[in-house]
Coordinates of C-alpha atoms (C1' of nucleotides) in Angstrom, one line a residue:
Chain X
X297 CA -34.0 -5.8 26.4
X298 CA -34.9 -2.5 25.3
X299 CA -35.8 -1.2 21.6
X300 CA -33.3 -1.0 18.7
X301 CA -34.3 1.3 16.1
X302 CA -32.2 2.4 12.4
X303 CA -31.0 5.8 12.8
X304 CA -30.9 8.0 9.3
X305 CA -28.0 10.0 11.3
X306 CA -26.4 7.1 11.4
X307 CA -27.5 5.1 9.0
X308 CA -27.3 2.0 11.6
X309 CA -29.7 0.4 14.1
X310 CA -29.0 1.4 17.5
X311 CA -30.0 1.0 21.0
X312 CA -33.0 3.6 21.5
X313 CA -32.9 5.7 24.6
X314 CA -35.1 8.8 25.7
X315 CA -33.9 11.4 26.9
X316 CA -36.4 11.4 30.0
X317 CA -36.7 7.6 31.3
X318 CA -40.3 6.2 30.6
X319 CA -41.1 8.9 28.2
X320 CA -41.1 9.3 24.6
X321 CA -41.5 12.1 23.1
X322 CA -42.3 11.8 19.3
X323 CA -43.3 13.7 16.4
X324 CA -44.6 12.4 12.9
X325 CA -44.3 14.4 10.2
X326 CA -48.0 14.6 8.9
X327 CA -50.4 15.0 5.9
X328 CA -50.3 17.7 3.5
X329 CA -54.3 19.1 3.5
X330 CA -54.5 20.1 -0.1
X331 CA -55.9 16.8 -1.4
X332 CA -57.0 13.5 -0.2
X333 CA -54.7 11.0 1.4
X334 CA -53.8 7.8 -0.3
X335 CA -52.5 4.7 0.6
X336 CA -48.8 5.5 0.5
X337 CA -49.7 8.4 2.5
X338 CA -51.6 5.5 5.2
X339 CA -48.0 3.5 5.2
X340 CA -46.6 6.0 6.6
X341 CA -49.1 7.0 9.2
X342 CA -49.6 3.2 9.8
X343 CA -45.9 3.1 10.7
X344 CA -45.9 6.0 12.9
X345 CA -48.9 4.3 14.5
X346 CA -46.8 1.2 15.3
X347 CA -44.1 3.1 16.3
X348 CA -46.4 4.6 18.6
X349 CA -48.2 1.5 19.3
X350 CA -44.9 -0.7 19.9
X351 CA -43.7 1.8 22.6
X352 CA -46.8 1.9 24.6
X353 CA -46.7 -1.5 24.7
X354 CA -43.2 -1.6 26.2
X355 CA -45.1 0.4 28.9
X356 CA -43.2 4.3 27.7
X357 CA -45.5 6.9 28.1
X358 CA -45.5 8.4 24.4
X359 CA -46.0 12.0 23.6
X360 CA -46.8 12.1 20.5
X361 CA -47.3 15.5 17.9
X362 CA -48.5 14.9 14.5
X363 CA -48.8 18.0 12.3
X364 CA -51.1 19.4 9.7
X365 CA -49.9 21.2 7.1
X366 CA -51.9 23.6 5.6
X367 CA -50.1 26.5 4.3
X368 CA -46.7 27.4 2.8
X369 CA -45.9 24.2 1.0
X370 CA -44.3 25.5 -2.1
X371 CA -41.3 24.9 -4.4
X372 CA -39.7 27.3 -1.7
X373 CA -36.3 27.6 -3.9
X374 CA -38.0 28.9 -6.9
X375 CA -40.4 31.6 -5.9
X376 CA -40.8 32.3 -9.5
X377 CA -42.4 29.2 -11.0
X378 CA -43.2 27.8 -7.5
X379 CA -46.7 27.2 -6.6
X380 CA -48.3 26.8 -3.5
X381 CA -50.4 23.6 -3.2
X382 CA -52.8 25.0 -1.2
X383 CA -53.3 27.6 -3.5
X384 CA -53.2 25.5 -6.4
X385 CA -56.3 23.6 -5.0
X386 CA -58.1 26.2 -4.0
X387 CA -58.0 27.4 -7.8
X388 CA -58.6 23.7 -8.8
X389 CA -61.7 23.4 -6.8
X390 CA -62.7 27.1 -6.8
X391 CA -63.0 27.3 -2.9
X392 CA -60.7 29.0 -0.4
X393 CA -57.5 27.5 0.5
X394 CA -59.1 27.8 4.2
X395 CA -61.7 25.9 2.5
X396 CA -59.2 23.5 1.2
X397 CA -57.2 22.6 4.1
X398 CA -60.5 22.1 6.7
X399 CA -62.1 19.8 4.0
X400 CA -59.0 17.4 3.6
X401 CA -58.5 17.4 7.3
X402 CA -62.2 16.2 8.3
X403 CA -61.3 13.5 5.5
X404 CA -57.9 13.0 7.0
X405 CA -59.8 12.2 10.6
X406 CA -62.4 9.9 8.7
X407 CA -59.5 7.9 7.2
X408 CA -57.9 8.3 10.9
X409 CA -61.3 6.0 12.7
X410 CA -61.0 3.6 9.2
X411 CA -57.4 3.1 9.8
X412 CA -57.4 2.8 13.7
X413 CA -54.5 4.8 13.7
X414 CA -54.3 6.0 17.8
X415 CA -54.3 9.5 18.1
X416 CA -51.4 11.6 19.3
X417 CA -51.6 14.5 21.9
X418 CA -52.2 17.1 19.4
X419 CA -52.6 17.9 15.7
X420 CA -51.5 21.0 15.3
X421 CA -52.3 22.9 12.6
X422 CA -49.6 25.4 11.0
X423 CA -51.5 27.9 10.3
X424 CA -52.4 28.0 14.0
X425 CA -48.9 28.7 15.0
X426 CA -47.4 31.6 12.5
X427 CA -46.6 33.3 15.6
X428 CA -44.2 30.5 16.9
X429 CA -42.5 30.3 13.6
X430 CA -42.1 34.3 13.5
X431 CA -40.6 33.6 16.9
X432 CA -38.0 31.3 15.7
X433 CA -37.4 32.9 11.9
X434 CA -36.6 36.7 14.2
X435 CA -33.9 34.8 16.3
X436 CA -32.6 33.6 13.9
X437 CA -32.0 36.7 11.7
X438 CA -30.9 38.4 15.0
X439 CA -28.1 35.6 15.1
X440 CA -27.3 36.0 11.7
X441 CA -28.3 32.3 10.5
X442 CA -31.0 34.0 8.9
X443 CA -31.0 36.8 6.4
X444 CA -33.6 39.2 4.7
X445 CA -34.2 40.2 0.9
X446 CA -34.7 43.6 -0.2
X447 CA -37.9 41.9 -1.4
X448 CA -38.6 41.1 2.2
X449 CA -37.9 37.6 2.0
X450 CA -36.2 35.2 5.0
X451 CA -34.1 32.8 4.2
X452 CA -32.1 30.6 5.9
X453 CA -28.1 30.8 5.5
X454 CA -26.7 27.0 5.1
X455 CA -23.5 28.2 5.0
X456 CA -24.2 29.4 9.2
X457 CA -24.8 25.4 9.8
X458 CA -21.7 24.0 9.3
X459 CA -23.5 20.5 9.8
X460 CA -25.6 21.1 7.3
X461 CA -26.2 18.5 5.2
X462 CA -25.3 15.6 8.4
X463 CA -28.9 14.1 8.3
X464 CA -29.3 13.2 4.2
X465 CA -25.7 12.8 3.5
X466 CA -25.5 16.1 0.8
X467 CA -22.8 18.3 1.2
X468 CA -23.4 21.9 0.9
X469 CA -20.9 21.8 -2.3
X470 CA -22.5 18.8 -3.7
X471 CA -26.0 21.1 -3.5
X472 CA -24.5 23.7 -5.2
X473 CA -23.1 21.8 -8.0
X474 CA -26.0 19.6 -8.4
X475 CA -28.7 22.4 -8.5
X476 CA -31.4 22.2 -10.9
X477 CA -33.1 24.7 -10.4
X478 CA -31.6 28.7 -11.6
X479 CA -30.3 30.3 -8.4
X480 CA -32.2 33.2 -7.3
X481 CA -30.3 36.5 -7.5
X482 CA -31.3 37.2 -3.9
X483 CA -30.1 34.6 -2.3
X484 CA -26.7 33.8 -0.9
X485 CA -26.7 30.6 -1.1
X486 CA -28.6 27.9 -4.0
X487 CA -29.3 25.6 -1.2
X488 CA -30.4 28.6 1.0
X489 CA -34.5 27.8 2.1
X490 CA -37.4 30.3 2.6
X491 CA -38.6 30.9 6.7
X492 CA -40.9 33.7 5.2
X493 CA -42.3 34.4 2.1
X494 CA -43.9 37.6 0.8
X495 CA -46.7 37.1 -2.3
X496 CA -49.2 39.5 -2.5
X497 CA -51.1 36.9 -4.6
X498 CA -51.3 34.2 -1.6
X499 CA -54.6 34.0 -0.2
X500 CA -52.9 33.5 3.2
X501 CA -51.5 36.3 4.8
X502 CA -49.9 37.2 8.6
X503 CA -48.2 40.1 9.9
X504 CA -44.7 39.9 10.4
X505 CA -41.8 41.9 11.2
X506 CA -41.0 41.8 7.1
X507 CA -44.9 43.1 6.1
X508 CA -47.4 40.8 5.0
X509 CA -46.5 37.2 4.0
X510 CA -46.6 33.6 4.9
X511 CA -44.0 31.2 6.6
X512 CA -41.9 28.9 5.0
X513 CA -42.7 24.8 4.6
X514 CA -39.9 23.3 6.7
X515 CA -40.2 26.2 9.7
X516 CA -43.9 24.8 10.8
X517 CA -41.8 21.4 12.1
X518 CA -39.7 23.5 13.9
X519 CA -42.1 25.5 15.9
X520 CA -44.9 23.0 16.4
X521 CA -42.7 20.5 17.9
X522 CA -40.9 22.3 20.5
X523 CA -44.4 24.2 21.3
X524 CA -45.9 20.7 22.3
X525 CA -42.8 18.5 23.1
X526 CA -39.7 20.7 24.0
X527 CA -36.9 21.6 22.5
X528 CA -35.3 17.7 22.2
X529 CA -37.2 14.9 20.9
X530 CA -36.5 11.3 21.1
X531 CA -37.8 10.3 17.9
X532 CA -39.3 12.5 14.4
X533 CA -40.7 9.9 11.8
X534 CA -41.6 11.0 8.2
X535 CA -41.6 9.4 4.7
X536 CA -38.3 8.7 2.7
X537 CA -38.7 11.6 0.9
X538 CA -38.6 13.7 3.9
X539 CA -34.8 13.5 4.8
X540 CA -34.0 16.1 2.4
X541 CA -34.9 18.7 2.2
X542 CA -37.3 18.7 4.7
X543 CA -35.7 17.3 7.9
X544 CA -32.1 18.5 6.8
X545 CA -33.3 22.2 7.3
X546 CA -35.5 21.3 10.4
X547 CA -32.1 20.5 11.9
X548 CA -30.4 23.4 10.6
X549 CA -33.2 26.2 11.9
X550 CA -33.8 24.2 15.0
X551 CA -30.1 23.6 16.0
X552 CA -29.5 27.2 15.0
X553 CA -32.1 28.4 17.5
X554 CA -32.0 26.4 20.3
X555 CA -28.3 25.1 20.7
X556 CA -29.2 21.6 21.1
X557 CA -29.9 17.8 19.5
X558 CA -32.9 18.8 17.9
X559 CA -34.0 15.2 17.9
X560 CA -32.4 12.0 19.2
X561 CA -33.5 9.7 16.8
X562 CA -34.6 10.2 13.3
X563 CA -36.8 7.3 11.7
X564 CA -37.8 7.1 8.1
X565 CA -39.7 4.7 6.5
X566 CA -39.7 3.8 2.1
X567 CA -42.7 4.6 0.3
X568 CA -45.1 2.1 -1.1
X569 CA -45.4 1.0 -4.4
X570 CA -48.0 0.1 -6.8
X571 CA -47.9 -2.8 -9.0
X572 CA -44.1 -2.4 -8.9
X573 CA -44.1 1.3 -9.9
X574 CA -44.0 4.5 -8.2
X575 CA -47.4 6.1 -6.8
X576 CA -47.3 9.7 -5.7
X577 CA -50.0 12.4 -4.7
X578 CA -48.9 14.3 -7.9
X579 CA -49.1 11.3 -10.0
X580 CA -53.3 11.3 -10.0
X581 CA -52.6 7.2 -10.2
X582 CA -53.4 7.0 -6.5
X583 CA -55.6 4.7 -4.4
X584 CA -58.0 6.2 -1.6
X585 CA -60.1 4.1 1.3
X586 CA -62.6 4.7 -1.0
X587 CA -61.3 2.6 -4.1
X588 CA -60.5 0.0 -1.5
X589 CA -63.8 0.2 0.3
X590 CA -65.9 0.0 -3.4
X591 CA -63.7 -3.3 -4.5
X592 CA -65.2 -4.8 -1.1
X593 CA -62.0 -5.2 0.8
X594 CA -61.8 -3.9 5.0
X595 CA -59.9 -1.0 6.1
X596 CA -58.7 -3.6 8.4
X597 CA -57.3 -5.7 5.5
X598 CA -55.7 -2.6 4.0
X599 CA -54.2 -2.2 8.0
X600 CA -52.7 -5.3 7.9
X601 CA -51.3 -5.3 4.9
X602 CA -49.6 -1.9 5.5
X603 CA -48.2 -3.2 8.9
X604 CA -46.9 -6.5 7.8
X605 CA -43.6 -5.3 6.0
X606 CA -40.9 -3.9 7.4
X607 CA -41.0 -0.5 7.6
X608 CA -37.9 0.4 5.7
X609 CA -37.9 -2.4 3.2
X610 CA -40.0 -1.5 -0.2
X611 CA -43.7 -2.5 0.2
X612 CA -45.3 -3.4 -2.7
X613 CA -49.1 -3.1 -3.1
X614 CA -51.5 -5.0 -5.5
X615 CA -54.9 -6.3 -5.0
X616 CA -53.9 -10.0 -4.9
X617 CA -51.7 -8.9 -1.9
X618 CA -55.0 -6.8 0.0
X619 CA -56.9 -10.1 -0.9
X620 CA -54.3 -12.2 1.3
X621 CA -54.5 -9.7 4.3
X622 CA -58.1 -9.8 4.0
X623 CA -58.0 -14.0 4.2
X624 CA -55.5 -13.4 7.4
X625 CA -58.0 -10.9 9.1
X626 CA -60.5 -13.6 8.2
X627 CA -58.6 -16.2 10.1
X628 CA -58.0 -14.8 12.7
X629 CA -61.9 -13.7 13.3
X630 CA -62.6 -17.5 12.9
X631 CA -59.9 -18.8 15.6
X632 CA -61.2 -15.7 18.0
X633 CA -65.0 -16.3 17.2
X634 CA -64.9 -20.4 17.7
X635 CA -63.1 -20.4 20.5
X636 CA -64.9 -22.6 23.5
X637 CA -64.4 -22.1 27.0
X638 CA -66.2 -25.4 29.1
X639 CA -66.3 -24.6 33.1
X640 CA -65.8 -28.2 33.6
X641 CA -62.4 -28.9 32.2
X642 CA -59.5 -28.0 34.5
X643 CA -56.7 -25.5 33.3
X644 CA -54.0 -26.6 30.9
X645 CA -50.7 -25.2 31.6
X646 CA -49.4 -25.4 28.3
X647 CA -51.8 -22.3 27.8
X648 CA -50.7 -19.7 30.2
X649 CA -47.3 -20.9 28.8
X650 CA -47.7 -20.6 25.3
X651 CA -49.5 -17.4 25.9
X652 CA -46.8 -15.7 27.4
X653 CA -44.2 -16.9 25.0
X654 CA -46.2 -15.2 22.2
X655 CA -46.5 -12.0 24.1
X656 CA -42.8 -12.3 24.9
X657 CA -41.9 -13.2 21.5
X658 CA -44.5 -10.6 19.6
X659 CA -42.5 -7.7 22.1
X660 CA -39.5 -8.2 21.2
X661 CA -39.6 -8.8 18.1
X662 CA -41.0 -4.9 17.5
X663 CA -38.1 -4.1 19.9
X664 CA -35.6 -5.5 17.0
X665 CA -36.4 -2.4 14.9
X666 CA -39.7 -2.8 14.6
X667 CA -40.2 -6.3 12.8
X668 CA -43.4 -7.2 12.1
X669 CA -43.1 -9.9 10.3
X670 CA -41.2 -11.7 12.7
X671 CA -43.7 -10.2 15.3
X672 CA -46.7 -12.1 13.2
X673 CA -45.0 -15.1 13.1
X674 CA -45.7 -15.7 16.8
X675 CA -49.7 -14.2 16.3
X676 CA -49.8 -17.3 13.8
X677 CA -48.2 -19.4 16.6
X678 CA -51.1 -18.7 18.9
X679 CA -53.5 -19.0 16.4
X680 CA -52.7 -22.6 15.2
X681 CA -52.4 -23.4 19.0
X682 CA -55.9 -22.6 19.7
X683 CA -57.4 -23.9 16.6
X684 CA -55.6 -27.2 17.5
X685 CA -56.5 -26.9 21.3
X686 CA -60.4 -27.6 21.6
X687 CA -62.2 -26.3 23.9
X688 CA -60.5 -24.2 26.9
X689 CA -60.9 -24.1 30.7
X690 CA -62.9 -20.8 31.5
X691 CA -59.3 -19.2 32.9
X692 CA -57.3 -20.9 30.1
X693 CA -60.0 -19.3 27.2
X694 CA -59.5 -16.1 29.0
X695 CA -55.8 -16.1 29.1
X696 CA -56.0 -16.8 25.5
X697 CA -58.2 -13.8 24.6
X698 CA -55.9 -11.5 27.0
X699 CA -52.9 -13.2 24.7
X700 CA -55.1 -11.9 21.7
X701 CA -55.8 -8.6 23.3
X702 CA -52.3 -8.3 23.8
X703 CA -51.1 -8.4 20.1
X704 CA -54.2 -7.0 18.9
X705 CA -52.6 -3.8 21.3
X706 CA -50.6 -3.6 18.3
X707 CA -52.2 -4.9 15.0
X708 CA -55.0 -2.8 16.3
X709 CA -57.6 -4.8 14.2
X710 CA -60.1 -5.0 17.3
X711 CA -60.0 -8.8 17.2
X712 CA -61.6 -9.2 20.1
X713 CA -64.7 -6.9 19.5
X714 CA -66.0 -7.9 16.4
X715 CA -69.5 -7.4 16.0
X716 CA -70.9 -11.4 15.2
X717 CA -74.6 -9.5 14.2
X718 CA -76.0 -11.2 16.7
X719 CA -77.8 -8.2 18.2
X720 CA -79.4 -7.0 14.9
X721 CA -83.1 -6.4 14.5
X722 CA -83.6 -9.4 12.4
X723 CA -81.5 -11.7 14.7
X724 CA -84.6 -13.5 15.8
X725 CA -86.0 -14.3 12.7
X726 CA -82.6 -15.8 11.6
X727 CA -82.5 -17.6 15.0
X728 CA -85.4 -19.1 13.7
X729 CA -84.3 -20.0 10.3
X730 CA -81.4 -21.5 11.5
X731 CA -83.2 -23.8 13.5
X732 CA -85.7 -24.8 11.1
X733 CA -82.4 -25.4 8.8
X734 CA -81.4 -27.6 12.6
X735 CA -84.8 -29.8 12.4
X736 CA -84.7 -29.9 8.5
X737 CA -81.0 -31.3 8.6
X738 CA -82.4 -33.4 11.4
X739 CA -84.6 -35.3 9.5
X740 CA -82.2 -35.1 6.2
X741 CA -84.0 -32.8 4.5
X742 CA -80.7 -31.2 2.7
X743 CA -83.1 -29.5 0.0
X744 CA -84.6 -27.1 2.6
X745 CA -81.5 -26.8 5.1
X746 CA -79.9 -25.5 1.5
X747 CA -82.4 -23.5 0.6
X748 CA -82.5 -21.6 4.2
X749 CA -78.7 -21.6 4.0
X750 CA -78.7 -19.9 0.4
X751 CA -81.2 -17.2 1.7
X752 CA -78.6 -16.5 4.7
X753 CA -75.4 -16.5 2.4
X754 CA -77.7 -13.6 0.3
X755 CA -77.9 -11.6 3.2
X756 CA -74.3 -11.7 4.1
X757 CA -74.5 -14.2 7.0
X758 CA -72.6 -17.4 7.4
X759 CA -73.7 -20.6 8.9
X760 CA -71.5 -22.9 10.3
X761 CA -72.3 -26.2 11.6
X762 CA -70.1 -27.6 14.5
X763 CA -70.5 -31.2 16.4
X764 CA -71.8 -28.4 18.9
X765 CA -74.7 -26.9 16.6
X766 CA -75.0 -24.4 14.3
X767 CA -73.8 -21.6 14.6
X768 CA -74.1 -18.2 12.6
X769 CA -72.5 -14.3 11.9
X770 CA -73.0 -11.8 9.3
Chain N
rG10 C1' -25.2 13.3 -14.2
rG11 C1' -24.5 12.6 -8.5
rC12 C1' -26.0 9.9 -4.0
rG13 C1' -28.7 5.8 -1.6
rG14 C1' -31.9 1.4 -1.1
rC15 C1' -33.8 -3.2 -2.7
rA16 C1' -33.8 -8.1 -5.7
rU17 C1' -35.8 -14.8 -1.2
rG18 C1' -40.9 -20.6 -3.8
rG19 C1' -47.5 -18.3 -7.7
rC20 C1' -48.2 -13.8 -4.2
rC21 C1' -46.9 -11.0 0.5
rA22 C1' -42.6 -11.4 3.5
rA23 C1' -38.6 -12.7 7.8
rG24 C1' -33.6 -14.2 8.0
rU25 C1' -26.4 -10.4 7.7
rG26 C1' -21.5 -16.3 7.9
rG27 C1' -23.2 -22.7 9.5
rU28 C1' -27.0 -26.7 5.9
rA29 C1' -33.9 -21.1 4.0
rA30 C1' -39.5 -18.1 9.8
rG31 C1' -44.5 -17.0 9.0
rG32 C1' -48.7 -16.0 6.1
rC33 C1' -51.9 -16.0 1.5
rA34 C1' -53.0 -18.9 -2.7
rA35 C1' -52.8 -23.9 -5.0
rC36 C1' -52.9 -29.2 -4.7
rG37 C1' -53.7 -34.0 -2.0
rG38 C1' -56.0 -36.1 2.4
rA39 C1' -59.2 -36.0 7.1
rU40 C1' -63.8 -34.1 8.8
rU41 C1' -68.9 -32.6 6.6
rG42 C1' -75.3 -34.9 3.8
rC43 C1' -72.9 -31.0 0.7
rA44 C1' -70.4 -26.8 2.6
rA45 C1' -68.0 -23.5 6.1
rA46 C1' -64.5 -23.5 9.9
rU47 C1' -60.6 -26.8 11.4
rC48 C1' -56.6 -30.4 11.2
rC49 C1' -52.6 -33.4 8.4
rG50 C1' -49.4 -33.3 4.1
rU51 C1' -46.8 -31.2 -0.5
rG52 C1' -43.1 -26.5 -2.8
rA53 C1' -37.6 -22.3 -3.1
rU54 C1' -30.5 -23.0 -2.4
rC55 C1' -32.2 -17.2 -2.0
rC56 C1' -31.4 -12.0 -9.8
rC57 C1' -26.6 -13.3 -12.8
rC58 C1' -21.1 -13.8 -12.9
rG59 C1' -16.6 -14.0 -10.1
rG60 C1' -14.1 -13.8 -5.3
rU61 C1' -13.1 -14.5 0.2
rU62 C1' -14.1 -18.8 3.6
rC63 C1' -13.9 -25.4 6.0
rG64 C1' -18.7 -23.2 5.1
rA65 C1' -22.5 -17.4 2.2
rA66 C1' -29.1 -15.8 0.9
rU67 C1' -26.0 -13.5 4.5
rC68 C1' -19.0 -10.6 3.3
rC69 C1' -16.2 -8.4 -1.3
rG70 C1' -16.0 -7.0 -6.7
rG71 C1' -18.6 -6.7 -11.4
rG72 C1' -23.3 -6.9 -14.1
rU73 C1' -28.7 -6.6 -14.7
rG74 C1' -33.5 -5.0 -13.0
rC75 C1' -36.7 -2.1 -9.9
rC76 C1' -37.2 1.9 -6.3
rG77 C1' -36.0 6.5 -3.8
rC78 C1' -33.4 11.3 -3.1
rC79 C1' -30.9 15.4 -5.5
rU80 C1' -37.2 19.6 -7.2
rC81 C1' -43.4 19.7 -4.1
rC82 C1' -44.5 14.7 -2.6
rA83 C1' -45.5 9.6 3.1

RNA sequence: GGCGGCAUGGCCAAGUGGUAAGGCAACGGAUUGCAAAUCCGUGAUCCCCGGUUCGAAUCCGGGUGCCGCCUCCA
């Protein structure tokens, strides 16, 4: 069975097919470098990364393009009032919009390591491919889908895309009518969006065939995509809010230029909430790895959490929700770490079994359109197995950590590389301690084995005692 | 104002026609010197009203609430 994923073309789940056999090619629609990242922003990456993760599990070979943006994203219908948000940091933090967008981005790749996210083929960077987007914006003047302002402005015509509109369900008419914002005199059409922008105020500037200016939000997709993955791709991801307008004129310019299915299968997943409400960047309400990290919760915690909802169903975060992902992560470090192999039992076959049930089940689950929940339901399978099993034969303990290894490909938690501490500098004097706590519960001296086990709990290190010995991790 | 999504036990969350997965928390029990880890056990008729059906959380209609898009935003 292969994957099923929703379609927003079609508003339906449908069988998913590349165009090339064994190959996906995918692009994510990626973060916005005027300002840190928050944890809405991480549910979407964390969904493109299981995406991602979920098809290279199915064995595809995934070509994967996230991109940076880091210049022309501005209210691009109202050039009057609109404001750049690179440029509106820059004057916020009184540094350089280049400035700007190369700070958020070395944040961006921290938060990148903390999140585990795998990374694609290339993150392109738009302002490293104006010349691509020229490319496309003359082409498409030349074939009259494009159209230039006596200011020396490019916009794209909407009414030259009679599909226009296909992706987010609008109708050009329906745009018209339902415009907010005052039409500008120069262009043709209200729902008409900006390839090229001139501002002699905008710190960045290229040459182009219209004099100095910068390129257009949506036309950086456009480019950077076929650049690295062709003219077709199988699947483009983004946020909710991306359908429209962003992805609606992606289609247009891209269709427009090339002739083609700009992209086979468009995924899309709902934005996370906060205590019930809304949280966006421009809100200033929002929550970094850094608030998470201070309230002594895991990235990894925050990982699971993010991954255990469905992608398109509302997903809504709390504390007392990161708390409960932090217990699973927990739980699933304890089943991993107590896990005992003895080279004197012979194998079980229920193991092997049950292991590849779990993997079986865990696959295709994601292949139902991604379901996580479902997929977890089998991780928690295994886990109760094990912790009911007792100790494995060597090749039965192993098949169990592959099973582990296996889902982990996905949850990407590193379950099975968890440092215990045991290699620290001070492991030898707590080796000690917890063997004098050994000889002092040995002769029933609970005052002192408390004591020594109080001292070990204040440095962050848990002792467990098992009918095997004691046992201890940080 | 227009368009769309969601509403499942304390919390997170699967399930699209046949008598409600899974997890977290809580409580009771086992185990433990006490813990930790682990095991066993305990809870919902699925927002409200009406309809279709032998049968609905699941389909249809109405209502309420929350969220999203229409304007930069994952």
């Amino acid at each position: 069975m292969g994957f099923r994923f929703y379609d927003t073309l079609v508003n339906e789940v449908r069988p998913f097919t590349p165009r090339e056999e064994g190959v996906v090619r995918m692009y994510n629609c990626g973060p916005t470098v005027y300002d840190s990242q928050h944890i809405g922003n991480y549910r979407a990456a964390t969904f493109a990364d299981v995406l991602r993760r979920s098809l290279d599990l199915a064995g595809y070979e995934v070509h994967q393009v996230m991109n940076l943006t880091d210049v022309g994203h501005l209210t691009l219908d109202d050039i009057e009032s609109g404001e750049d948000k690179m440029e509106l940091a820059a004057r916020r933090e009184g540094r350089t919009a280049w400035e700007i967008a190369q700070a958020y981005i070395d944040e961006y790749m921290l938060v990148v390591e903390k999140m585990n996210w795998r990374r694609p083929l290339a993150y392109p960077r738009a302002t490293d491919h104006v010349a691509e987007m020229i490319e496309i914006t003359e082409a498409l003047v030349a074939s009259g889908h494009a159209y230039v302002t006596d200011a020396g402005n490019v916009y794209f015509s909407v009414a030259s895309f009679p599909e226009y509109g296909k992706l987010s369900g609008n109708t050009v008419e329906a745009l018209e009518a339902g415009s907010r914002v005052d039409v500008l005199d120069e262009k043709q059409h209200p729902a008409d969006f900006a390839l090229w922008k001139r501002d002699a105020e905008h710190q960045m500037q290229w040459d182009s065939p219209w004099g100095e200016g910068f390129p257009g939000w949506h036309i950086e997709c456009s480019a950077m995509s076929r650049k690295y993955l062709g003219d077709e791709l199988d699947i483009h991801t983004g946020g909710e809010d991306n359908v429209f307008p962003h992805h609606e004129c992606e289609i247009a310019q891209s269709e427009s230029f090339t002739g083609k299915t700009f992209v086979r299968h468009w995924m899309h997943t709902r934005h996370l909430q906060v205590d019930g409400g809304k949280m966006a960047k421009s809100d200033g309400t929002f929550i970094t790895y850094e608030q998470v990290e201070a309230r002594g919760h895991s990235m990894r915690a925050l990982r699971y959490l993010l991954l255990s909802a469905h992608y398109r169903m509302p997903l809504n975060f709390t504390w007392d929700a990161l708390a409960g992902a932090e217990s699973v992560v927990d739980g699933l470090d304890a089943t991993i770490r107590t896990l005992t192999s003895d080279a004197a039992l012979a194998a079980d076959p229920a193991v092997a079994e049950r292991c590849a049930a779990v993997e079986a089940g865990f696959l295709a689950a994601l292949q139902d359109d991604l379901n996580v929940s479902a997929a977890l339901a089998h991780v928690h399978d295994l886990r109760g197995f094990v912790n009911k099993h007792g100790p494995f034969a060597t090749a039965d303990a192993d098949r169990v950590r592959a099973a582990f290894a296996y889902v982990d490909e996905l949850l990407g938690l590193d379950l099975l590389t968890q440092d215990s501490g045991a290699d620290g500098d001070d492991a030898a004097e707590i080796d000690a301690l917890v063997q004098e706590r050994i000889d002092a519960r040995a002769s029933k001296n609970w005052a002192r084995a408390d004591e020594i086990r109080d001292e070990l709990t204040g440095r962050g290190i848990t002792v467990e005692d098992t009918p095997d010995g004691a046992r201890w991790y940080r």
